[in-house]
Amino acid sequence: MELWFSEDFSGGSRFGARVTQVVASHKSEFQQIDILATEVFGKMLVIDGKVQACEMDEFVYHEMLTHPALLSHPNPRKVLVAGGGDGGTVRECLKHSCVQEVTLVEIDRMVIELCQTHMPGLASRLSEDSRVRVAPDDASKIIQQARNMDVILVDSSDPVGPSEALFQPEFFQELHTALSEDGITCLQAGSPFLGPEQVVKMALDLKKFFPVVHLLTIPVPSYPGGTWCLALASKADWNPRGDSGQLIRQRFQDRGLTDQTKYLTKDMLGPCFEVPAFLMSIFRREQQAVAR
Amino acid sequence: MELWFSEDFSGGSRFGARVTQVVASHKSEFQQIDILATEVFGKMLVIDGKVQACEMDEFVYHEMLTHPALLSHPNPRKVLVAGGGDGGTVRECLKHSCVQEVTLVEIDRMVIELCQTHMPGLASRLSEDSRVRVAPDDASKIIQQARNMDVILVDSSDPVGPSEALFQPEFFQELHTALSEDGITCLQAGSPFLGPEQVVKMALDLKKFFPVVHLLTIPVPSYPGGTWCLALASKADWNPRGDSGQLIRQRFQDRGLTDQTKYLTKDMLGPCFEVPAFLMSIFRREQQAVAR
């Protein structure tokens, strides 16, 4: 028997992976959670039919959601991770020795438990490191109450179901309030090829609350379109192309990240902020439309 | 009826696109050629079941195969394009006013004819610009005889069937002989996620003949793994991270490429040469194995 997992996007594009074993399949209070063993992508966490993380390429997404944000902050001590029950983002945060406390807010405890059992490469640090606090709660509710966070990483699923609120301007305002004076947030922002308008809308909505917003473009073979966008928004003023770019690269070394990453290199910390021309022109078009 | 095109890679990964119309389907002397209209990817050229180019993202591949190479050369006049009957690479070459002659060597005339009829956005320049010469021949044979080329772009399909010879070290030696003293070549080099060993092997094989070899990593949603590698090899010594990087960016402006590209920006010309950490470590491992 041949077993294939398949995920459709926008009704016209499809990603498929050959499955060697259905490792776990559960319906939680919130969603359908499956863990599949695949031939090419390793074990794969699938929620409501959409790939969230797979062993073969999760390092790209988790490193890039975490390190550019944490390195852009001079001294991140308190970090909040919203969503991301697979543990990959928390694992990356713990690589910065200056980090004293990582709070993981994941609405669905079953995601955490299944990943701890079946994908320990991602989730084992959730119970092994005393700096980690797990809050099984609604991220948007917790962020409403949080204050003085240095970094908030929004490791959400797509803007449907439990994650929908995490893509609204009201949530971006709450993020701004929950962050310290020089706080920084990084969020998943969608597909630049298959949904560029959504990516641009998110960046422009963030711009209403944060003086500095940058897009990061990263390869993720198991996500629709193969390339994904992250949005980084900061309350303090800095520019990865100038002196602050040099500073970020220096911190990569100072915080001992050399040889600790599988995708990111020091020299990629400037480049990862470069945005393709077609995305920039959608930006300019939308900004002009707003200005009119 | 729902019609889906689907391409499998390594037996365990699948790319799919919903087809609205089979525009053309022909068996040539060399291969099966199909042109499909799709919902998300625009029209798509498929050869022997593998996507070669589609309207939605062809610009990334063709711009990146062409411009970093041509911009790395001080004055490219004679360019040879091996393969690439869809015309996209030739179209990009013609954007450099210094280019006096582009020879397209495509073994399969039917590819050219079908693209001229159905994908004019790629192929129309093949008959409209007097600088273009089309040679319906075997690329490896023509390159054996060619001399004093400034740039050779190898726009091949995968290393099976008619393109197999274009991935062999013997061919790289012939490329070296066919190029002028400061000549440069750029070749498609495979998938960094699904076939990193093949990418590294190609770069190391090129290193046997060329003093400077760089990998470029680019997003191509319709190719397996969503990200693709190109290998750029040069007979003259230069480094995109140093002064020559600055020079390349300057040439982007001087040759009038600003606003002529949909993916590449001037600021991306340094960044596109950064290689992910996992690919670099395969490199180091292989180089040590050779040194032993």
PDB file of N, CA and C in Angstrom, chain B residues 159-238:
ATOM      1  N   PRO B 159      19.504  15.901 -14.342  1.00  0.00           N
ATOM      2  CA  PRO B 159      20.562  15.046 -14.909  1.00  0.00           C
ATOM      3  C   PRO B 159      20.097  13.654 -15.340  1.00  0.00           C
ATOM      4  N   VAL B 160      18.991  13.609 -16.076  1.00  0.00           N
ATOM      5  CA  VAL B 160      18.577  12.356 -16.717  1.00  0.00           C
ATOM      6  C   VAL B 160      18.172  12.719 -18.145  1.00  0.00           C
ATOM      7  N   GLY B 161      18.213  11.770 -19.063  1.00  0.00           N
ATOM      8  CA  GLY B 161      17.826  12.044 -20.446  1.00  0.00           C
ATOM      9  C   GLY B 161      18.839  12.932 -21.152  1.00  0.00           C
ATOM     10  N   PRO B 162      18.359  13.833 -22.043  1.00  0.00           N
ATOM     11  CA  PRO B 162      19.292  14.591 -22.885  1.00  0.00           C
ATOM     12  C   PRO B 162      20.228  15.514 -22.113  1.00  0.00           C
ATOM     13  N   SER B 163      19.920  15.841 -20.850  1.00  0.00           N
ATOM     14  CA  SER B 163      20.763  16.774 -20.087  1.00  0.00           C
ATOM     15  C   SER B 163      21.861  16.087 -19.278  1.00  0.00           C
ATOM     16  N   GLU B 164      21.883  14.763 -19.276  1.00  0.00           N
ATOM     17  CA  GLU B 164      22.794  14.031 -18.393  1.00  0.00           C
ATOM     18  C   GLU B 164      24.259  14.485 -18.543  1.00  0.00           C
ATOM     19  N   ALA B 165      24.688  14.658 -19.804  1.00  0.00           N
ATOM     20  CA  ALA B 165      26.085  15.017 -20.072  1.00  0.00           C
ATOM     21  C   ALA B 165      26.460  16.363 -19.456  1.00  0.00           C
ATOM     22  N   LEU B 166      25.452  17.235 -19.217  1.00  0.00           N
ATOM     23  CA  LEU B 166      25.730  18.594 -18.731  1.00  0.00           C
ATOM     24  C   LEU B 166      26.054  18.630 -17.231  1.00  0.00           C
ATOM     25  N   PHE B 167      26.078  17.489 -16.588  1.00  0.00           N
ATOM     26  CA  PHE B 167      26.401  17.429 -15.160  1.00  0.00           C
ATOM     27  C   PHE B 167      27.726  16.700 -14.900  1.00  0.00           C
ATOM     28  N   GLN B 168      28.454  16.346 -15.978  1.00  0.00           N
ATOM     29  CA  GLN B 168      29.693  15.568 -15.829  1.00  0.00           C
ATOM     30  C   GLN B 168      30.926  16.472 -15.767  1.00  0.00           C
ATOM     31  N   PRO B 169      31.953  16.059 -15.000  1.00  0.00           N
ATOM     32  CA  PRO B 169      33.194  16.835 -14.927  1.00  0.00           C
ATOM     33  C   PRO B 169      33.810  17.101 -16.305  1.00  0.00           C
ATOM     34  N   GLU B 170      33.697  16.145 -17.244  1.00  0.00           N
ATOM     35  CA  GLU B 170      34.248  16.354 -18.593  1.00  0.00           C
ATOM     36  C   GLU B 170      33.627  17.594 -19.220  1.00  0.00           C
ATOM     37  N   PHE B 171      32.330  17.771 -18.974  1.00  0.00           N
ATOM     38  CA  PHE B 171      31.630  18.931 -19.524  1.00  0.00           C
ATOM     39  C   PHE B 171      32.128  20.221 -18.880  1.00  0.00           C
ATOM     40  N   PHE B 172      32.439  20.169 -17.582  1.00  0.00           N
ATOM     41  CA  PHE B 172      32.921  21.379 -16.889  1.00  0.00           C
ATOM     42  C   PHE B 172      34.278  21.808 -17.476  1.00  0.00           C
ATOM     43  N   GLN B 173      35.100  20.809 -17.831  1.00  0.00           N
ATOM     44  CA  GLN B 173      36.384  21.126 -18.463  1.00  0.00           C
ATOM     45  C   GLN B 173      36.164  21.798 -19.812  1.00  0.00           C
ATOM     46  N   GLU B 174      35.196  21.282 -20.573  1.00  0.00           N
ATOM     47  CA  GLU B 174      34.898  21.894 -21.875  1.00  0.00           C
ATOM     48  C   GLU B 174      34.356  23.317 -21.714  1.00  0.00           C
ATOM     49  N   LEU B 175      33.551  23.517 -20.685  1.00  0.00           N
ATOM     50  CA  LEU B 175      33.060  24.862 -20.387  1.00  0.00           C
ATOM     51  C   LEU B 175      34.232  25.808 -20.172  1.00  0.00           C
ATOM     52  N   HIS B 176      35.193  25.348 -19.384  1.00  0.00           N
ATOM     53  CA  HIS B 176      36.372  26.145 -19.068  1.00  0.00           C
ATOM     54  C   HIS B 176      37.117  26.528 -20.347  1.00  0.00           C
ATOM     55  N   THR B 177      37.281  25.564 -21.247  1.00  0.00           N
ATOM     56  CA  THR B 177      38.002  25.813 -22.502  1.00  0.00           C
ATOM     57  C   THR B 177      37.226  26.778 -23.410  1.00  0.00           C
ATOM     58  N   ALA B 178      35.905  26.674 -23.393  1.00  0.00           N
ATOM     59  CA  ALA B 178      35.086  27.505 -24.290  1.00  0.00           C
ATOM     60  C   ALA B 178      35.005  28.957 -23.835  1.00  0.00           C
ATOM     61  N   LEU B 179      35.334  29.214 -22.564  1.00  0.00           N
ATOM     62  CA  LEU B 179      35.184  30.570 -22.018  1.00  0.00           C
ATOM     63  C   LEU B 179      36.436  31.417 -22.274  1.00  0.00           C
ATOM     64  N   SER B 180      36.256  32.713 -22.400  1.00  0.00           N
ATOM     65  CA  SER B 180      37.377  33.638 -22.534  1.00  0.00           C
ATOM     66  C   SER B 180      38.158  33.677 -21.219  1.00  0.00           C
ATOM     67  N   GLU B 181      39.234  34.432 -21.207  1.00  0.00           N
ATOM     68  CA  GLU B 181      40.147  34.447 -20.052  1.00  0.00           C
ATOM     69  C   GLU B 181      39.472  34.830 -18.734  1.00  0.00           C
ATOM     70  N   ASP B 182      38.515  35.755 -18.819  1.00  0.00           N
ATOM     71  CA  ASP B 182      37.775  36.148 -17.619  1.00  0.00           C
ATOM     72  C   ASP B 182      36.313  35.686 -17.689  1.00  0.00           C
ATOM     73  N   GLY B 183      36.108  34.560 -18.381  1.00  0.00           N
ATOM     74  CA  GLY B 183      34.747  34.051 -18.592  1.00  0.00           C
ATOM     75  C   GLY B 183      34.102  33.480 -17.338  1.00  0.00           C
ATOM     76  N   ILE B 184      32.777  33.436 -17.379  1.00  0.00           N
ATOM     77  CA  ILE B 184      31.975  32.984 -16.238  1.00  0.00           C
ATOM     78  C   ILE B 184      30.864  32.065 -16.716  1.00  0.00           C
ATOM     79  N   THR B 185      30.570  31.046 -15.922  1.00  0.00           N
ATOM     80  CA  THR B 185      29.454  30.169 -16.253  1.00  0.00           C
ATOM     81  C   THR B 185      28.522  30.024 -15.051  1.00  0.00           C
ATOM     82  N   CYS B 186      27.235  29.845 -15.320  1.00  0.00           N
ATOM     83  CA  CYS B 186      26.289  29.571 -14.244  1.00  0.00           C
ATOM     84  C   CYS B 186      25.421  28.383 -14.667  1.00  0.00           C
ATOM     85  N   LEU B 187      25.217  27.442 -13.753  1.00  0.00           N
ATOM     86  CA  LEU B 187      24.502  26.203 -14.073  1.00  0.00           C
ATOM     87  C   LEU B 187      23.451  25.915 -13.019  1.00  0.00           C
ATOM     88  N   GLN B 188      22.375  25.245 -13.415  1.00  0.00           N
ATOM     89  CA  GLN B 188      21.422  24.805 -12.393  1.00  0.00           C
ATOM     90  C   GLN B 188      22.057  23.625 -11.663  1.00  0.00           C
ATOM     91  N   ALA B 189      21.869  23.587 -10.335  1.00  0.00           N
ATOM     92  CA  ALA B 189      22.650  22.650  -9.521  1.00  0.00           C
ATOM     93  C   ALA B 189      21.820  21.786  -8.568  1.00  0.00           C
ATOM     94  N   GLY B 190      20.490  21.807  -8.696  1.00  0.00           N
ATOM     95  CA  GLY B 190      19.682  20.887  -7.897  1.00  0.00           C
ATOM     96  C   GLY B 190      19.111  21.463  -6.619  1.00  0.00           C
ATOM     97  N   SER B 191      18.508  20.584  -5.816  1.00  0.00           N
ATOM     98  CA  SER B 191      17.785  20.989  -4.613  1.00  0.00           C
ATOM     99  C   SER B 191      18.645  20.896  -3.352  1.00  0.00           C
ATOM    100  N   PRO B 192      18.802  22.022  -2.616  1.00  0.00           N
ATOM    101  CA  PRO B 192      19.628  21.987  -1.413  1.00  0.00           C
ATOM    102  C   PRO B 192      19.016  21.151  -0.282  1.00  0.00           C
ATOM    103  N   PHE B 193      17.684  21.027  -0.250  1.00  0.00           N
ATOM    104  CA  PHE B 193      17.040  20.257   0.822  1.00  0.00           C
ATOM    105  C   PHE B 193      16.888  18.789   0.448  1.00  0.00           C
ATOM    106  N   LEU B 194      16.462  18.520  -0.804  1.00  0.00           N
ATOM    107  CA  LEU B 194      16.159  17.139  -1.172  1.00  0.00           C
ATOM    108  C   LEU B 194      17.355  16.421  -1.796  1.00  0.00           C
ATOM    109  N   GLY B 195      18.366  17.190  -2.233  1.00  0.00           N
ATOM    110  CA  GLY B 195      19.541  16.537  -2.821  1.00  0.00           C
ATOM    111  C   GLY B 195      20.810  17.316  -2.552  1.00  0.00           C
ATOM    112  N   PRO B 196      21.097  17.628  -1.266  1.00  0.00           N
ATOM    113  CA  PRO B 196      22.258  18.481  -0.970  1.00  0.00           C
ATOM    114  C   PRO B 196      23.593  17.866  -1.404  1.00  0.00           C
ATOM    115  N   GLU B 197      23.695  16.530  -1.357  1.00  0.00           N
ATOM    116  CA  GLU B 197      24.960  15.897  -1.743  1.00  0.00           C
ATOM    117  C   GLU B 197      25.267  16.157  -3.220  1.00  0.00           C
ATOM    118  N   GLN B 198      24.221  16.121  -4.047  1.00  0.00           N
ATOM    119  CA  GLN B 198      24.436  16.361  -5.482  1.00  0.00           C
ATOM    120  C   GLN B 198      24.876  17.804  -5.733  1.00  0.00           C
ATOM    121  N   VAL B 199      24.296  18.744  -4.998  1.00  0.00           N
ATOM    122  CA  VAL B 199      24.672  20.150  -5.129  1.00  0.00           C
ATOM    123  C   VAL B 199      26.149  20.333  -4.775  1.00  0.00           C
ATOM    124  N   VAL B 200      26.542  19.756  -3.653  1.00  0.00           N
ATOM    125  CA  VAL B 200      27.926  19.902  -3.192  1.00  0.00           C
ATOM    126  C   VAL B 200      28.893  19.216  -4.161  1.00  0.00           C
ATOM    127  N   LYS B 201      28.516  18.032  -4.650  1.00  0.00           N
ATOM    128  CA  LYS B 201      29.371  17.323  -5.618  1.00  0.00           C
ATOM    129  C   LYS B 201      29.616  18.188  -6.848  1.00  0.00           C
ATOM    130  N   MET B 202      28.561  18.827  -7.341  1.00  0.00           N
ATOM    131  CA  MET B 202      28.690  19.661  -8.532  1.00  0.00           C
ATOM    132  C   MET B 202      29.640  20.827  -8.284  1.00  0.00           C
ATOM    133  N   ALA B 203      29.477  21.479  -7.128  1.00  0.00           N
ATOM    134  CA  ALA B 203      30.337  22.620  -6.803  1.00  0.00           C
ATOM    135  C   ALA B 203      31.799  22.176  -6.681  1.00  0.00           C
ATOM    136  N   LEU B 204      32.023  21.012  -6.062  1.00  0.00           N
ATOM    137  CA  LEU B 204      33.403  20.527  -5.898  1.00  0.00           C
ATOM    138  C   LEU B 204      33.994  20.097  -7.242  1.00  0.00           C
ATOM    139  N   ASP B 205      33.162  19.504  -8.106  1.00  0.00           N
ATOM    140  CA  ASP B 205      33.646  19.148  -9.445  1.00  0.00           C
ATOM    141  C   ASP B 205      34.022  20.397 -10.245  1.00  0.00           C
ATOM    142  N   LEU B 206      33.215  21.450 -10.115  1.00  0.00           N
ATOM    143  CA  LEU B 206      33.524  22.708 -10.808  1.00  0.00           C
ATOM    144  C   LEU B 206      34.826  23.309 -10.292  1.00  0.00           C
ATOM    145  N   LYS B 207      35.054  23.144  -8.977  1.00  0.00           N
ATOM    146  CA  LYS B 207      36.262  23.664  -8.318  1.00  0.00           C
ATOM    147  C   LYS B 207      37.545  23.076  -8.910  1.00  0.00           C
ATOM    148  N   LYS B 208      37.438  21.896  -9.533  1.00  0.00           N
ATOM    149  CA  LYS B 208      38.630  21.289 -10.133  1.00  0.00           C
ATOM    150  C   LYS B 208      39.118  22.081 -11.346  1.00  0.00           C
ATOM    151  N   PHE B 209      38.219  22.881 -11.934  1.00  0.00           N
ATOM    152  CA  PHE B 209      38.575  23.599 -13.162  1.00  0.00           C
ATOM    153  C   PHE B 209      38.557  25.118 -13.004  1.00  0.00           C
ATOM    154  N   PHE B 210      37.742  25.617 -12.062  1.00  0.00           N
ATOM    155  CA  PHE B 210      37.579  27.069 -11.925  1.00  0.00           C
ATOM    156  C   PHE B 210      38.082  27.529 -10.550  1.00  0.00           C
ATOM    157  N   PRO B 211      38.851  28.644 -10.494  1.00  0.00           N
ATOM    158  CA  PRO B 211      39.344  29.114  -9.194  1.00  0.00           C
ATOM    159  C   PRO B 211      38.225  29.623  -8.280  1.00  0.00           C
ATOM    160  N   VAL B 212      37.167  30.181  -8.858  1.00  0.00           N
ATOM    161  CA  VAL B 212      36.083  30.746  -8.044  1.00  0.00           C
ATOM    162  C   VAL B 212      34.770  30.015  -8.341  1.00  0.00           C
ATOM    163  N   VAL B 213      34.161  29.421  -7.305  1.00  0.00           N
ATOM    164  CA  VAL B 213      32.858  28.767  -7.443  1.00  0.00           C
ATOM    165  C   VAL B 213      31.958  29.253  -6.304  1.00  0.00           C
ATOM    166  N   HIS B 214      30.772  29.724  -6.630  1.00  0.00           N
ATOM    167  CA  HIS B 214      29.810  30.146  -5.610  1.00  0.00           C
ATOM    168  C   HIS B 214      28.475  29.472  -5.856  1.00  0.00           C
ATOM    169  N   LEU B 215      27.774  29.157  -4.765  1.00  0.00           N
ATOM    170  CA  LEU B 215      26.408  28.657  -4.894  1.00  0.00           C
ATOM    171  C   LEU B 215      25.425  29.796  -4.648  1.00  0.00           C
ATOM    172  N   LEU B 216      24.349  29.799  -5.405  1.00  0.00           N
ATOM    173  CA  LEU B 216      23.242  30.721  -5.191  1.00  0.00           C
ATOM    174  C   LEU B 216      22.037  29.907  -4.771  1.00  0.00           C
ATOM    175  N   THR B 217      21.304  30.383  -3.784  1.00  0.00           N
ATOM    176  CA  THR B 217      20.117  29.658  -3.308  1.00  0.00           C
ATOM    177  C   THR B 217      18.900  30.527  -3.592  1.00  0.00           C
ATOM    178  N   ILE B 218      17.943  29.983  -4.328  1.00  0.00           N
ATOM    179  CA  ILE B 218      16.811  30.812  -4.770  1.00  0.00           C
ATOM    180  C   ILE B 218      15.482  30.083  -4.566  1.00  0.00           C
ATOM    181  N   PRO B 219      14.410  30.853  -4.284  1.00  0.00           N
ATOM    182  CA  PRO B 219      13.087  30.232  -4.129  1.00  0.00           C
ATOM    183  C   PRO B 219      12.437  29.977  -5.487  1.00  0.00           C
ATOM    184  N   VAL B 220      11.986  28.727  -5.704  1.00  0.00           N
ATOM    185  CA  VAL B 220      11.208  28.409  -6.907  1.00  0.00           C
ATOM    186  C   VAL B 220      10.077  27.469  -6.485  1.00  0.00           C
ATOM    187  N   PRO B 221       8.888  28.029  -6.166  1.00  0.00           N
ATOM    188  CA  PRO B 221       7.784  27.219  -5.644  1.00  0.00           C
ATOM    189  C   PRO B 221       7.442  25.986  -6.472  1.00  0.00           C
ATOM    190  N   SER B 222       7.630  26.047  -7.789  1.00  0.00           N
ATOM    191  CA  SER B 222       7.205  24.921  -8.621  1.00  0.00           C
ATOM    192  C   SER B 222       8.298  23.869  -8.824  1.00  0.00           C
ATOM    193  N   TYR B 223       9.467  24.047  -8.203  1.00  0.00           N
ATOM    194  CA  TYR B 223      10.518  23.026  -8.267  1.00  0.00           C
ATOM    195  C   TYR B 223      10.492  22.194  -6.978  1.00  0.00           C
ATOM    196  N   PRO B 224      10.920  20.932  -7.054  1.00  0.00           N
ATOM    197  CA  PRO B 224      10.887  20.081  -5.848  1.00  0.00           C
ATOM    198  C   PRO B 224      11.625  20.734  -4.670  1.00  0.00           C
ATOM    199  N   GLY B 225      11.003  20.747  -3.523  1.00  0.00           N
ATOM    200  CA  GLY B 225      11.626  21.339  -2.343  1.00  0.00           C
ATOM    201  C   GLY B 225      11.439  22.838  -2.245  1.00  0.00           C
ATOM    202  N   GLY B 226      10.947  23.483  -3.311  1.00  0.00           N
ATOM    203  CA  GLY B 226      10.610  24.902  -3.269  1.00  0.00           C
ATOM    204  C   GLY B 226      11.797  25.851  -3.290  1.00  0.00           C
ATOM    205  N   THR B 227      13.003  25.339  -3.146  1.00  0.00           N
ATOM    206  CA  THR B 227      14.217  26.155  -3.173  1.00  0.00           C
ATOM    207  C   THR B 227      15.216  25.451  -4.080  1.00  0.00           C
ATOM    208  N   TRP B 228      15.950  26.209  -4.863  1.00  0.00           N
ATOM    209  CA  TRP B 228      16.844  25.602  -5.829  1.00  0.00           C
ATOM    210  C   TRP B 228      18.237  26.197  -5.720  1.00  0.00           C
ATOM    211  N   CYS B 229      19.246  25.440  -6.152  1.00  0.00           N
ATOM    212  CA  CYS B 229      20.604  25.965  -6.168  1.00  0.00           C
ATOM    213  C   CYS B 229      21.095  26.192  -7.595  1.00  0.00           C
ATOM    214  N   LEU B 230      21.874  27.238  -7.756  1.00  0.00           N
ATOM    215  CA  LEU B 230      22.612  27.482  -8.979  1.00  0.00           C
ATOM    216  C   LEU B 230      24.083  27.530  -8.597  1.00  0.00           C
ATOM    217  N   ALA B 231      24.941  27.115  -9.532  1.00  0.00           N
ATOM    218  CA  ALA B 231      26.383  27.197  -9.270  1.00  0.00           C
ATOM    219  C   ALA B 231      27.004  28.169 -10.258  1.00  0.00           C
ATOM    220  N   LEU B 232      27.755  29.127  -9.725  1.00  0.00           N
ATOM    221  CA  LEU B 232      28.407  30.122 -10.561  1.00  0.00           C
ATOM    222  C   LEU B 232      29.915  29.880 -10.488  1.00  0.00           C
ATOM    223  N   ALA B 233      30.547  29.712 -11.651  1.00  0.00           N
ATOM    224  CA  ALA B 233      31.989  29.431 -11.670  1.00  0.00           C
ATOM    225  C   ALA B 233      32.687  30.422 -12.586  1.00  0.00           C
ATOM    226  N   SER B 234      33.815  30.953 -12.106  1.00  0.00           N
ATOM    227  CA  SER B 234      34.482  32.028 -12.830  1.00  0.00           C
ATOM    228  C   SER B 234      35.969  31.719 -13.028  1.00  0.00           C
ATOM    229  N   LYS B 235      36.513  32.115 -14.173  1.00  0.00           N
ATOM    230  CA  LYS B 235      37.953  31.945 -14.412  1.00  0.00           C
ATOM    231  C   LYS B 235      38.754  33.066 -13.764  1.00  0.00           C
ATOM    232  N   ALA B 236      38.131  34.241 -13.606  1.00  0.00           N
ATOM    233  CA  ALA B 236      38.811  35.357 -12.945  1.00  0.00           C
ATOM    234  C   ALA B 236      38.495  35.317 -11.453  1.00  0.00           C
ATOM    235  N   ASP B 237      39.420  35.877 -10.678  1.00  0.00           N
ATOM    236  CA  ASP B 237      39.290  35.844  -9.225  1.00  0.00           C
ATOM    237  C   ASP B 237      38.427  37.015  -8.744  1.00  0.00           C
ATOM    238  N   TRP B 238      37.372  36.740  -8.034  1.00  0.00           N
ATOM    239  CA  TRP B 238      36.561  37.806  -7.428  1.00  0.00           C
ATOM    240  C   TRP B 238      35.779  37.240  -6.265  1.00  0.00           C
TER     241      TRP B 238
END
